[in-house]
Amino acid sequence: MEKILVLDFGGQYNQLIARRVREHRVYAEIRSYRTPIDEIRAAGYRGIIFTGGPNSVYDPASPHYDREILSLGVPVLGICYGCQLMAWLEGGEIASAGSISEYGKVEMCRVESPLFTGIPEKSVCWMSHTDYVKTVPAGFSVIGTTEHCPAAAIADEERRLYGVQFHPEVMHTEFGREMLANFLFRVCRCAGDWTMEDFVRASVEKYKKELAGKKVLCALSGGVDSSVAAVLLHRAIGDGLVCVFVDHGLLRKDEGDIVERTFREKFDMNIIRVNAGDRFLSKLAGVTEPERKRKIIGEEFIRVFEEEAKKIGHVHVLVQGTIYPDVVESGVGEAATIKSHHNVGGLPSVIDFDEIVEPLRTLFKDEVRAAGLELGIPYELVWRQPFPGPGLAIRILGEITREKLDTLRECDAIFREEIVDAGLERATKQYFAVLTDSRTVGVMGDARTYGYTVALRAVDTDDFMTADWSRLPYDVLAKASNRITNEVKNVSRVVYDITSKPPATVEWE
Ligand code: XMP
């Protein structure tokens, strides 16, 4: 399989670079700059991209690489720090731009080069740097300039080495997509034939061989990742796969049944549903503090699973729905931010198993969705909005009771229905109802009511690290509000949450 290496020097956008390459149907993988050169040579990459990074090449502590990488005969594209590093390794001079460092959109003038085929002579590119290449190394020439950066793009075309000071992977670079395509197809001579169908077929073949005759266990949550992982493995090994679905009673309206029906009936999978709602509710009785709720649910989930696992006995393989961003964020990558969440993170400690298989660990979220569709998983499930592990428990402020759960389920179902009816389910990334702990006075018919206040929340976001509240049309909100107050008992007021993240979070607890 043809593949591109994204060599990670700690830049902010390495995942984006890999994404952009894959959008051209060329498989890309991110590896640390600590990867030994022999491994890189042996892997047979069609091209290498050096990422950006926060450092200066002259800082001895900054990430460097063996100069030999430029002589493997494999094309290299250096981006930002990667460009400086390439120039520096080849004997060029790097300097600090000081007060005229560029940040943001700038105009670049290019000369003829395979990297710039089909791109206008002047175009906008996106810069974020302090250092720059002051003197290009022998054998290199300048192929692009900006007002303050005399070597905004450099190349040794004979050796197929390219460097750009700007970031072609960010959308603010007007022709960034075309530049990357030029690198992949004109310079690296990639075919661009990587498809989800290939991925699914190759994975099924691989697991058919590797897992034949083994007992494989998967914790199914109904979420996109675990569903796709389970269906993929089921296609490979059929009844060798056992799925355990713990229904903690904190799911949305009808959700548990839909998950069970989909996997049992549509895919004929061996699925054990554990209805543990009562257990979770009794553990949560009287608990109002958000972190306590989360902790109790996490612990109880593991306990339920452990009991189930004991019944199953020894399994050979545990399946995890880990996806690529989880892999990179949990320490493989060089970037500073590390996120620590996984719904089933505690499971390995309570299951008697030999090995873990992560069939989606090379895929990004949208690729997981594409694989899901390829496997015949229903659209609604593949495009399911994120739903937190602790479920509705963190959308009911204060104590959780069965009555409150029922009330919230109805409100939430109505709101979701209205969003879908208005065709907004892909436009807004997450949308749900929250049951607040306050009651307010209302009037219905001629009578006074004193019911709950329900809050609706809808957010737009790329990564859920930051989010803005969705500007939903008033008539959609009006209809949802009318229906909720008319159809759901005990609700006398509906409000819309207009707080972004930060300072708020997406969930209320
Ligand atoms: P916050 O509330 O942190 O939410 O702004 C960001 C995103 O994460 C989801 N979320 C969770 N997902 N387990 C999960 O799997 C959790 O405990 C959890 N808490 C929040 C939230 O729904 C949103 O998509």
Short mmCIF file of C-alpha atoms and ligand atoms in Angstrom, two decimals:
data_model
loop_
_atom_site.label_atom_id
_atom_site.label_comp_id
_atom_site.label_asym_id
_atom_site.label_seq_id
_atom_site.Cartn_x
_atom_site.Cartn_y
_atom_site.Cartn_z
CA MET A 1 0.00 0.00 0.00
CA GLU A 2 1.40 3.39 -0.90
CA LYS A 3 1.77 5.64 2.09
CA ILE A 4 3.12 8.98 3.18
CA LEU A 5 4.99 9.61 6.41
CA VAL A 6 4.12 12.72 8.40
CA LEU A 7 7.20 13.12 10.57
CA ASP A 8 6.08 14.85 13.73
CA PHE A 9 8.24 17.66 15.11
CA GLY A 10 5.62 18.87 17.57
CA GLY A 11 3.51 21.14 15.36
CA GLN A 12 -0.09 22.07 16.04
CA TYR A 13 -1.36 20.82 12.72
CA ASN A 14 0.17 17.37 12.23
CA GLN A 15 -3.17 15.63 12.42
CA LEU A 16 -4.54 18.08 9.94
CA ILE A 17 -1.66 17.35 7.56
CA ALA A 18 -2.40 13.62 7.70
CA ARG A 19 -6.11 14.36 7.17
CA ARG A 20 -5.40 16.50 4.15
CA VAL A 21 -3.20 13.82 2.61
CA ARG A 22 -5.88 11.21 3.16
CA GLU A 23 -8.47 13.47 1.58
CA HIS A 24 -6.49 12.90 -1.60
CA ARG A 25 -6.95 9.17 -1.04
CA VAL A 26 -3.35 8.59 -0.09
CA TYR A 27 -2.80 6.86 3.22
CA ALA A 28 -0.73 8.93 5.66
CA GLU A 29 0.61 8.08 9.07
CA ILE A 30 2.11 10.29 11.75
CA ARG A 31 5.26 9.14 13.46
CA SER A 32 7.53 10.80 15.95
CA TYR A 33 10.83 12.40 14.94
CA ARG A 34 12.33 9.84 17.31
CA THR A 35 11.55 7.04 14.85
CA PRO A 36 14.85 5.44 13.77
CA ILE A 37 15.83 6.03 10.16
CA ASP A 38 16.10 2.29 9.48
CA GLU A 39 12.42 1.88 10.26
CA ILE A 40 11.55 4.72 7.94
CA ARG A 41 13.68 3.28 5.19
CA ALA A 42 12.15 -0.17 5.65
CA ALA A 43 8.58 1.13 5.61
CA GLY A 44 8.84 2.13 1.95
CA TYR A 45 7.13 5.52 2.09
CA ARG A 46 6.29 7.28 -1.16
CA GLY A 47 6.97 10.64 0.42
CA ILE A 48 7.78 12.30 3.73
CA ILE A 49 6.34 15.48 5.21
CA PHE A 50 8.21 17.23 8.01
CA THR A 51 5.66 18.98 10.23
CA GLY A 52 5.98 22.37 11.85
CA GLY A 53 7.06 22.71 15.46
CA PRO A 54 7.35 25.36 18.14
CA ASN A 55 11.15 25.35 18.29
CA SER A 56 14.09 27.04 16.65
CA VAL A 57 16.55 24.77 14.85
CA TYR A 58 19.48 26.36 16.66
CA ASP A 59 18.10 25.37 20.04
CA PRO A 60 20.00 22.17 20.95
CA ALA A 61 16.87 20.89 22.72
CA SER A 62 14.74 21.18 19.61
CA PRO A 63 13.79 18.06 17.64
CA HIS A 64 16.28 17.29 14.89
CA TYR A 65 16.69 14.42 12.48
CA ASP A 66 19.49 12.55 10.81
CA ARG A 67 20.47 14.39 7.62
CA GLU A 68 20.48 11.08 5.81
CA ILE A 69 16.71 11.21 5.59
CA LEU A 70 17.12 13.73 2.77
CA SER A 71 19.19 11.24 0.80
CA LEU A 72 16.89 8.23 0.86
CA GLY A 73 15.65 9.08 -2.62
CA VAL A 74 12.19 9.67 -1.10
CA PRO A 75 10.63 13.11 -1.76
CA VAL A 76 10.36 15.37 1.29
CA LEU A 77 8.13 18.36 1.94
CA GLY A 78 9.12 20.45 4.95
CA ILE A 79 6.46 22.70 6.43
CA CYS A 80 7.36 25.74 8.59
CA TYR A 81 9.84 24.37 11.17
CA GLY A 82 10.16 21.36 8.85
CA CYS A 83 11.28 23.70 6.06
CA GLN A 84 13.83 25.40 8.31
CA LEU A 85 15.10 22.05 9.52
CA MET A 86 15.56 20.82 5.96
CA ALA A 87 17.45 23.97 4.99
CA TRP A 88 19.57 23.85 8.12
CA LEU A 89 20.45 20.16 7.67
CA GLU A 90 21.65 21.00 4.17
CA GLY A 91 23.83 23.89 5.35
CA GLY A 92 21.46 26.83 4.91
CA GLU A 93 21.19 29.69 7.36
CA ILE A 94 18.16 30.26 9.57
CA ALA A 95 17.50 33.60 11.22
CA SER A 96 14.94 35.16 13.50
CA ALA A 97 12.61 37.60 11.79
CA GLY A 98 12.29 39.45 15.09
CA SER A 99 9.68 42.19 14.97
CA ILE A 100 8.70 41.41 11.38
CA SER A 101 7.71 37.82 12.04
CA GLU A 102 4.68 36.93 9.97
CA TYR A 103 1.42 35.67 11.36
CA GLY A 104 -1.76 35.18 9.39
CA LYS A 105 -2.59 35.63 5.74
CA VAL A 106 0.12 36.99 3.44
CA GLU A 107 0.53 37.16 -0.30
CA MET A 108 3.06 34.83 -1.87
CA CYS A 109 4.63 35.10 -5.32
CA ARG A 110 5.70 31.82 -6.83
CA VAL A 111 7.87 30.77 -9.74
CA GLU A 112 7.37 27.70 -11.93
CA SER A 113 7.68 24.48 -9.96
CA PRO A 114 5.95 21.08 -9.89
CA LEU A 115 4.77 22.02 -6.40
CA PHE A 116 2.89 25.01 -7.76
CA THR A 117 1.44 23.59 -10.97
CA GLY A 118 -1.95 25.16 -11.67
CA ILE A 119 -1.56 27.77 -8.94
CA PRO A 120 -1.73 31.51 -9.76
CA GLU A 121 1.47 33.53 -9.64
CA LYS A 122 0.19 35.39 -6.59
CA SER A 123 -1.92 33.72 -3.94
CA VAL A 124 -2.70 33.97 -0.26
CA CYS A 125 -0.96 31.68 2.16
CA TRP A 126 -1.05 31.37 5.91
CA MET A 127 2.08 32.05 7.94
CA SER A 128 2.90 31.53 11.57
CA HIS A 129 6.61 31.86 12.24
CA THR A 130 9.39 33.85 13.82
CA ASP A 131 12.40 32.10 12.25
CA TYR A 132 12.89 31.93 8.51
CA VAL A 133 15.36 30.59 5.96
CA LYS A 134 17.82 33.44 5.40
CA THR A 135 20.26 31.68 3.08
CA VAL A 136 19.14 28.74 1.03
CA PRO A 137 21.48 25.77 0.99
CA ALA A 138 23.56 24.80 -2.06
CA GLY A 139 21.47 22.96 -4.62
CA PHE A 140 18.26 24.68 -3.50
CA SER A 141 16.49 27.57 -5.13
CA VAL A 142 13.79 29.94 -4.00
CA ILE A 143 10.44 29.10 -5.55
CA GLY A 144 8.21 31.43 -3.54
CA THR A 145 8.59 34.76 -1.74
CA THR A 146 6.47 37.02 0.47
CA GLU A 147 7.06 40.62 1.50
CA HIS A 148 8.99 39.70 4.65
CA CYS A 149 10.10 36.21 3.80
CA PRO A 150 12.59 36.03 0.94
CA ALA A 151 12.48 32.23 0.93
CA ALA A 152 8.82 31.41 1.59
CA ALA A 153 9.21 28.28 -0.52
CA ILE A 154 12.42 26.48 -1.50
CA ALA A 155 13.25 23.42 -3.56
CA ASP A 156 16.00 21.14 -4.72
CA GLU A 157 13.96 19.76 -7.57
CA GLU A 158 16.53 17.24 -8.69
CA ARG A 159 16.42 15.52 -5.29
CA ARG A 160 12.69 16.19 -4.93
CA LEU A 161 13.13 18.14 -1.70
CA TYR A 162 10.67 20.97 -1.02
CA GLY A 163 10.16 23.35 1.85
CA VAL A 164 7.42 25.89 2.51
CA GLN A 165 7.49 28.42 5.30
CA PHE A 166 3.69 28.70 5.26
CA HIS A 167 1.08 26.09 6.16
CA PRO A 168 -0.53 24.49 3.09
CA GLU A 169 -2.67 22.27 5.33
CA VAL A 170 -4.77 25.08 6.83
CA MET A 171 -7.71 26.31 4.84
CA HIS A 172 -6.54 29.93 4.95
CA THR A 173 -3.86 28.98 2.45
CA GLU A 174 -5.89 29.57 -0.68
CA PHE A 175 -4.30 26.85 -2.80
CA GLY A 176 -2.93 24.66 -0.01
CA ARG A 177 -5.00 21.71 -1.10
CA GLU A 178 -3.65 21.95 -4.64
CA MET A 179 -0.07 22.27 -3.37
CA LEU A 180 -0.40 19.10 -1.33
CA ALA A 181 -1.97 17.35 -4.31
CA ASN A 182 0.97 18.46 -6.44
CA PHE A 183 3.41 17.08 -3.90
CA LEU A 184 1.55 13.77 -3.69
CA PHE A 185 0.82 13.22 -7.35
CA ARG A 186 3.45 15.16 -9.30
CA VAL A 187 6.40 14.83 -6.95
CA CYS A 188 5.78 11.54 -5.11
CA ARG A 189 3.88 9.97 -8.03
CA CYS A 190 1.19 8.55 -5.76
CA ALA A 191 -1.80 6.86 -7.36
CA GLY A 192 -4.37 8.08 -4.83
CA ASP A 193 -6.33 4.86 -4.77
CA TRP A 194 -6.75 4.33 -1.04
CA THR A 195 -10.46 3.77 -0.33
CA MET A 196 -12.60 2.72 2.60
CA GLU A 197 -13.67 -0.32 0.66
CA ASP A 198 -10.01 -1.41 0.50
CA PHE A 199 -9.58 -0.71 4.14
CA VAL A 200 -12.61 -2.77 5.12
CA ARG A 201 -11.69 -5.63 2.80
CA ALA A 202 -8.07 -5.75 3.96
CA SER A 203 -9.06 -5.57 7.64
CA VAL A 204 -11.63 -8.33 7.30
CA GLU A 205 -9.06 -10.58 5.60
CA LYS A 206 -6.43 -9.80 8.19
CA TYR A 207 -8.66 -10.55 11.18
CA LYS A 208 -10.11 -13.63 9.54
CA LYS A 209 -6.59 -15.07 9.51
CA GLU A 210 -5.33 -13.68 12.80
CA LEU A 211 -8.37 -14.37 14.94
CA ALA A 212 -9.60 -17.66 13.52
CA GLY A 213 -10.85 -19.93 16.30
CA LYS A 214 -10.40 -17.28 18.98
CA LYS A 215 -12.98 -15.99 21.41
CA VAL A 216 -13.25 -12.23 20.98
CA LEU A 217 -15.07 -9.81 23.27
CA CYS A 218 -16.28 -6.32 22.49
CA ALA A 219 -17.87 -3.79 24.82
CA LEU A 220 -20.58 -2.18 22.74
CA SER A 221 -21.83 1.24 23.76
CA GLY A 222 -23.91 2.06 20.71
CA GLY A 223 -21.44 4.83 19.93
CA VAL A 224 -19.96 5.09 16.45
CA ASP A 225 -16.49 3.74 17.20
CA SER A 226 -17.40 0.61 19.13
CA SER A 227 -20.21 -0.16 16.67
CA VAL A 228 -17.95 0.02 13.64
CA ALA A 229 -15.22 -2.01 15.36
CA ALA A 230 -17.75 -4.69 16.33
CA VAL A 231 -19.37 -4.98 12.91
CA LEU A 232 -15.98 -5.15 11.22
CA LEU A 233 -14.84 -7.99 13.46
CA HIS A 234 -18.16 -9.73 13.14
CA ARG A 235 -17.71 -9.75 9.40
CA ALA A 236 -14.29 -11.34 9.89
CA ILE A 237 -15.04 -13.95 12.54
CA GLY A 238 -18.84 -14.19 12.87
CA ASP A 239 -19.93 -15.87 16.08
CA GLY A 240 -16.41 -15.87 17.44
CA LEU A 241 -17.29 -12.33 18.52
CA VAL A 242 -19.33 -11.74 21.67
CA CYS A 243 -20.60 -8.22 22.31
CA VAL A 244 -21.61 -7.01 25.72
CA PHE A 245 -23.86 -3.98 25.85
CA VAL A 246 -24.29 -2.53 29.32
CA ASP A 247 -27.50 -0.50 29.43
CA HIS A 248 -27.07 1.73 32.45
CA GLY A 249 -30.60 3.07 32.16
CA LEU A 250 -29.26 6.54 31.42
CA LEU A 251 -29.64 6.36 27.65
CA ARG A 252 -31.93 8.49 25.53
CA LYS A 253 -35.45 7.52 24.54
CA ASP A 254 -35.56 4.03 22.97
CA GLU A 255 -31.80 4.06 22.51
CA GLY A 256 -31.06 0.76 24.23
CA ASP A 257 -33.66 -1.04 22.12
CA ILE A 258 -32.39 0.50 18.91
CA VAL A 259 -28.82 -0.57 19.64
CA GLU A 260 -29.90 -4.09 20.54
CA ARG A 261 -32.20 -4.43 17.55
CA THR A 262 -29.63 -3.11 15.09
CA PHE A 263 -26.92 -5.52 16.10
CA ARG A 264 -29.01 -8.55 16.90
CA GLU A 265 -31.47 -8.39 14.02
CA LYS A 266 -29.71 -6.55 11.24
CA PHE A 267 -26.28 -8.07 11.76
CA ASP A 268 -27.25 -11.24 13.55
CA MET A 269 -24.55 -10.65 16.12
CA ASN A 270 -24.04 -12.44 19.35
CA ILE A 271 -24.96 -9.63 21.77
CA ILE A 272 -25.53 -9.76 25.49
CA ARG A 273 -27.56 -6.82 26.76
CA VAL A 274 -27.28 -6.22 30.47
CA ASN A 275 -30.14 -4.14 31.81
CA ALA A 276 -28.52 -2.58 34.81
CA GLY A 277 -30.69 0.56 35.14
CA ASP A 278 -31.91 -0.28 38.64
CA ARG A 279 -28.41 -0.86 39.93
CA PHE A 280 -27.19 2.46 38.58
CA LEU A 281 -30.20 4.34 39.91
CA SER A 282 -29.83 2.95 43.40
CA LYS A 283 -26.13 3.84 43.46
CA LEU A 284 -27.00 7.34 42.31
CA ALA A 285 -29.81 7.88 44.82
CA GLY A 286 -29.36 11.16 46.65
CA VAL A 287 -26.21 12.09 44.73
CA THR A 288 -26.19 15.63 43.36
CA GLU A 289 -22.54 16.49 42.87
CA PRO A 290 -21.53 16.13 39.18
CA GLU A 291 -18.11 14.57 39.70
CA ARG A 292 -19.56 12.03 42.17
CA LYS A 293 -22.14 11.05 39.58
CA ARG A 294 -19.49 10.51 36.94
CA LYS A 295 -17.33 8.51 39.29
CA ILE A 296 -20.15 6.29 40.49
CA ILE A 297 -21.26 5.57 36.93
CA GLY A 298 -17.72 4.81 35.75
CA GLU A 299 -17.10 2.43 38.65
CA GLU A 300 -20.46 0.70 38.40
CA PHE A 301 -20.01 0.25 34.67
CA ILE A 302 -16.77 -1.60 35.25
CA ARG A 303 -18.33 -3.70 38.00
CA VAL A 304 -21.24 -4.77 35.78
CA PHE A 305 -18.87 -5.60 32.99
CA GLU A 306 -16.62 -7.56 35.30
CA GLU A 307 -19.53 -9.74 36.42
CA GLU A 308 -20.48 -10.39 32.84
CA ALA A 309 -16.90 -11.13 31.86
CA LYS A 310 -16.65 -13.69 34.65
CA LYS A 311 -19.61 -15.52 33.17
CA ILE A 312 -17.95 -15.56 29.78
CA GLY A 313 -14.66 -16.75 31.20
CA HIS A 314 -11.32 -16.46 29.49
CA VAL A 315 -11.33 -14.59 26.21
CA HIS A 316 -8.44 -14.43 23.79
CA VAL A 317 -9.00 -10.96 22.47
CA LEU A 318 -10.57 -7.76 23.77
CA VAL A 319 -11.70 -5.31 21.07
CA GLN A 320 -11.35 -1.58 21.67
CA GLY A 321 -12.80 1.15 19.49
CA THR A 322 -9.72 3.35 19.81
CA ILE A 323 -9.41 5.74 16.87
CA TYR A 324 -6.42 7.64 15.51
CA PRO A 325 -6.85 10.90 17.43
CA ASP A 326 -6.98 8.87 20.68
CA VAL A 327 -3.70 7.21 19.73
CA VAL A 328 -1.96 10.44 18.86
CA GLU A 329 -3.37 12.34 21.83
CA SER A 330 -2.34 9.74 24.33
CA GLY A 331 1.34 10.20 23.91
CA VAL A 332 2.55 9.04 20.50
CA GLY A 333 2.45 12.58 19.20
CA GLU A 334 4.80 15.40 20.05
CA ALA A 335 2.20 18.16 20.54
CA ALA A 336 1.56 19.46 24.03
CA THR A 337 -2.14 18.83 24.60
CA ILE A 338 -3.14 15.46 25.99
CA LYS A 339 -6.74 14.51 26.59
CA SER A 340 -7.61 11.67 28.88
CA HIS A 341 -10.99 10.17 28.28
CA HIS A 342 -12.20 6.88 27.19
CA ASN A 343 -15.53 5.35 28.00
CA VAL A 344 -14.22 1.86 28.50
CA GLY A 345 -10.73 2.79 29.64
CA GLY A 346 -10.96 0.77 32.85
CA LEU A 347 -12.11 -2.46 31.25
CA PRO A 348 -8.81 -4.16 30.51
CA SER A 349 -8.09 -4.41 34.21
CA VAL A 350 -11.17 -6.53 34.92
CA ILE A 351 -11.17 -8.87 31.97
CA ASP A 352 -9.21 -12.05 31.62
CA PHE A 353 -7.79 -11.75 28.12
CA ASP A 354 -4.58 -12.29 26.14
CA GLU A 355 -4.46 -9.37 23.74
CA ILE A 356 -6.18 -6.17 22.66
CA VAL A 357 -7.20 -5.54 19.07
CA GLU A 358 -7.94 -2.01 17.91
CA PRO A 359 -9.20 -2.27 14.34
CA LEU A 360 -9.78 1.48 13.92
CA ARG A 361 -6.56 2.82 15.39
CA THR A 362 -5.41 4.24 12.05
CA LEU A 363 -8.64 6.05 11.21
CA PHE A 364 -9.96 9.54 11.81
CA LYS A 365 -13.56 9.99 12.95
CA ASP A 366 -15.00 10.73 9.53
CA GLU A 367 -13.10 7.76 8.12
CA VAL A 368 -14.62 5.58 10.83
CA ARG A 369 -18.03 6.82 9.68
CA ALA A 370 -17.19 6.02 6.07
CA ALA A 371 -16.07 2.53 7.11
CA GLY A 372 -19.35 2.14 9.03
CA LEU A 373 -21.40 3.00 5.97
CA GLU A 374 -19.27 0.65 3.91
CA LEU A 375 -20.12 -2.11 6.40
CA GLY A 376 -23.83 -1.39 6.07
CA ILE A 377 -24.36 0.21 9.47
CA PRO A 378 -27.47 2.45 9.34
CA TYR A 379 -26.88 6.10 8.57
CA GLU A 380 -28.52 7.26 11.83
CA LEU A 381 -26.07 5.23 13.86
CA VAL A 382 -23.04 6.20 11.81
CA TRP A 383 -23.91 9.89 12.10
CA ARG A 384 -25.00 9.63 15.71
CA GLN A 385 -24.07 12.78 17.61
CA PRO A 386 -21.66 12.33 20.52
CA PHE A 387 -23.24 11.13 23.71
CA PRO A 388 -21.33 11.16 26.99
CA GLY A 389 -20.52 7.92 28.77
CA PRO A 390 -22.42 8.97 31.94
CA GLY A 391 -25.48 9.60 29.75
CA LEU A 392 -28.47 11.58 30.94
CA ALA A 393 -27.14 11.56 34.49
CA ILE A 394 -25.06 14.64 33.71
CA ARG A 395 -28.01 16.35 32.02
CA ILE A 396 -30.23 16.13 35.07
CA LEU A 397 -29.13 18.72 37.58
CA GLY A 398 -29.45 17.59 41.15
CA GLU A 399 -30.67 14.17 42.17
CA ILE A 400 -31.48 11.62 39.48
CA THR A 401 -34.84 9.88 39.74
CA ARG A 402 -36.76 7.65 37.38
CA GLU A 403 -39.42 10.34 36.98
CA LYS A 404 -36.85 12.95 36.04
CA LEU A 405 -35.22 10.57 33.58
CA ASP A 406 -38.56 9.95 31.89
CA THR A 407 -39.31 13.67 31.72
CA LEU A 408 -35.93 14.47 30.22
CA ARG A 409 -36.13 11.62 27.69
CA GLU A 410 -39.38 13.00 26.33
CA CYS A 411 -38.14 16.59 26.09
CA ASP A 412 -34.88 15.49 24.49
CA ALA A 413 -36.68 13.28 21.96
CA ILE A 414 -38.94 16.17 20.92
CA PHE A 415 -36.03 18.56 20.51
CA ARG A 416 -34.08 16.03 18.44
CA GLU A 417 -37.09 15.34 16.29
CA GLU A 418 -37.53 19.03 15.56
CA ILE A 419 -33.86 19.44 14.67
CA VAL A 420 -34.05 16.50 12.26
CA ASP A 421 -37.35 17.75 10.82
CA ALA A 422 -35.73 21.10 10.10
CA GLY A 423 -32.82 19.31 8.36
CA LEU A 424 -30.32 20.69 10.87
CA GLU A 425 -28.92 17.47 12.30
CA ARG A 426 -25.64 17.78 10.43
CA ALA A 427 -25.42 21.57 10.68
CA THR A 428 -25.28 21.56 14.46
CA LYS A 429 -22.81 19.15 16.01
CA GLN A 430 -24.54 18.28 19.26
CA TYR A 431 -28.02 19.08 20.49
CA PHE A 432 -29.88 17.92 23.54
CA ALA A 433 -32.12 18.87 26.43
CA VAL A 434 -31.13 19.41 30.04
CA LEU A 435 -33.46 19.10 33.01
CA THR A 436 -32.65 21.87 35.44
CA ASP A 437 -33.33 21.55 39.10
CA SER A 438 -35.60 24.57 39.29
CA ARG A 439 -39.35 24.70 39.04
CA THR A 440 -41.16 27.79 37.89
CA VAL A 441 -44.75 28.99 37.85
CA GLY A 442 -46.80 28.70 34.69
CA VAL A 443 -50.38 28.82 33.57
CA MET A 444 -52.22 26.21 31.55
CA GLY A 445 -55.90 26.47 30.75
CA ASP A 446 -57.09 28.34 33.79
CA ALA A 447 -54.85 26.57 36.22
CA ARG A 448 -51.56 27.41 37.81
CA THR A 449 -48.71 25.01 37.06
CA TYR A 450 -45.42 24.61 38.86
CA GLY A 451 -43.14 22.49 36.72
CA TYR A 452 -39.53 22.01 35.69
CA THR A 453 -37.46 24.39 33.62
CA VAL A 454 -35.94 22.57 30.67
CA ALA A 455 -32.92 23.98 28.87
CA LEU A 456 -32.14 23.24 25.22
CA ARG A 457 -28.53 23.21 24.13
CA ALA A 458 -27.12 23.05 20.61
CA VAL A 459 -23.49 23.72 19.69
CA ASP A 460 -21.31 24.24 16.65
CA THR A 461 -17.75 22.99 16.98
CA ASP A 462 -14.93 21.26 15.17
CA ASP A 463 -13.24 19.48 18.03
CA PHE A 464 -15.42 19.98 21.13
CA MET A 465 -12.48 21.68 22.86
CA THR A 466 -14.16 24.98 22.08
CA ALA A 467 -17.72 25.45 20.90
CA ASP A 468 -20.22 28.15 20.06
CA TRP A 469 -23.96 27.95 20.64
CA SER A 470 -25.85 27.23 17.45
CA ARG A 471 -27.90 30.06 16.02
CA LEU A 472 -30.95 27.85 15.51
CA PRO A 473 -33.84 29.44 13.65
CA TYR A 474 -36.44 30.95 16.02
CA ASP A 475 -39.24 28.91 14.50
CA VAL A 476 -37.42 25.65 15.23
CA LEU A 477 -36.93 26.73 18.84
CA ALA A 478 -40.53 27.92 19.05
CA LYS A 479 -41.90 24.63 17.81
CA ALA A 480 -39.71 22.59 20.15
CA SER A 481 -40.74 24.78 23.08
CA ASN A 482 -44.46 24.53 22.25
CA ARG A 483 -44.33 20.82 21.86
CA ILE A 484 -42.35 20.26 25.04
CA THR A 485 -44.68 22.34 27.24
CA ASN A 486 -47.76 20.77 25.62
CA GLU A 487 -46.66 17.17 25.45
CA VAL A 488 -44.50 16.67 28.51
CA LYS A 489 -46.06 16.69 31.93
CA ASN A 490 -44.34 18.68 34.65
CA VAL A 491 -42.52 21.10 32.36
CA SER A 492 -43.67 24.69 32.50
CA ARG A 493 -40.75 26.56 30.95
CA VAL A 494 -38.20 26.06 28.17
CA VAL A 495 -35.01 28.13 27.84
CA TYR A 496 -32.22 28.10 25.25
CA ASP A 497 -28.59 28.03 26.36
CA ILE A 498 -26.63 30.82 24.64
CA THR A 499 -23.24 30.25 26.26
CA SER A 500 -20.16 29.30 24.30
CA LYS A 501 -17.32 27.05 25.50
CA PRO A 502 -15.34 28.51 27.14
CA PRO A 503 -16.48 29.85 29.54
CA ALA A 504 -19.18 27.15 29.78
CA THR A 505 -18.74 23.51 28.78
CA VAL A 506 -20.96 21.67 26.34
CA GLU A 507 -22.57 19.51 29.00
CA TRP A 508 -24.07 21.21 32.03
CA GLU A 509 -22.33 18.93 34.49
P1 XMP B 1 -17.73 19.23 27.67
O1 XMP B 1 -18.95 19.17 28.53
O2 XMP B 1 -16.49 18.74 28.35
O3 XMP B 1 -18.03 18.18 26.49
O4 XMP B 1 -17.54 20.54 27.02
C1 XMP B 1 -17.25 18.04 25.35
C2 XMP B 1 -17.72 16.80 24.62
O5 XMP B 1 -17.42 15.63 25.38
C3 XMP B 1 -18.61 14.93 25.69
N1 XMP B 1 -18.46 14.42 27.06
C4 XMP B 1 -18.16 13.14 27.35
N2 XMP B 1 -17.94 12.08 26.57
N3 XMP B 1 -17.59 10.73 28.48
C5 XMP B 1 -17.69 10.87 27.14
O6 XMP B 1 -17.52 9.91 26.42
C6 XMP B 1 -17.79 11.74 29.33
O7 XMP B 1 -17.72 11.60 30.54
C7 XMP B 1 -18.09 13.02 28.74
N4 XMP B 1 -18.35 14.25 29.25
C8 XMP B 1 -18.56 15.09 28.19
C9 XMP B 1 -19.73 15.93 25.54
O8 XMP B 1 -20.97 15.30 25.26
C10 XMP B 1 -19.22 16.76 24.39
O9 XMP B 1 -19.46 16.12 23.16
#
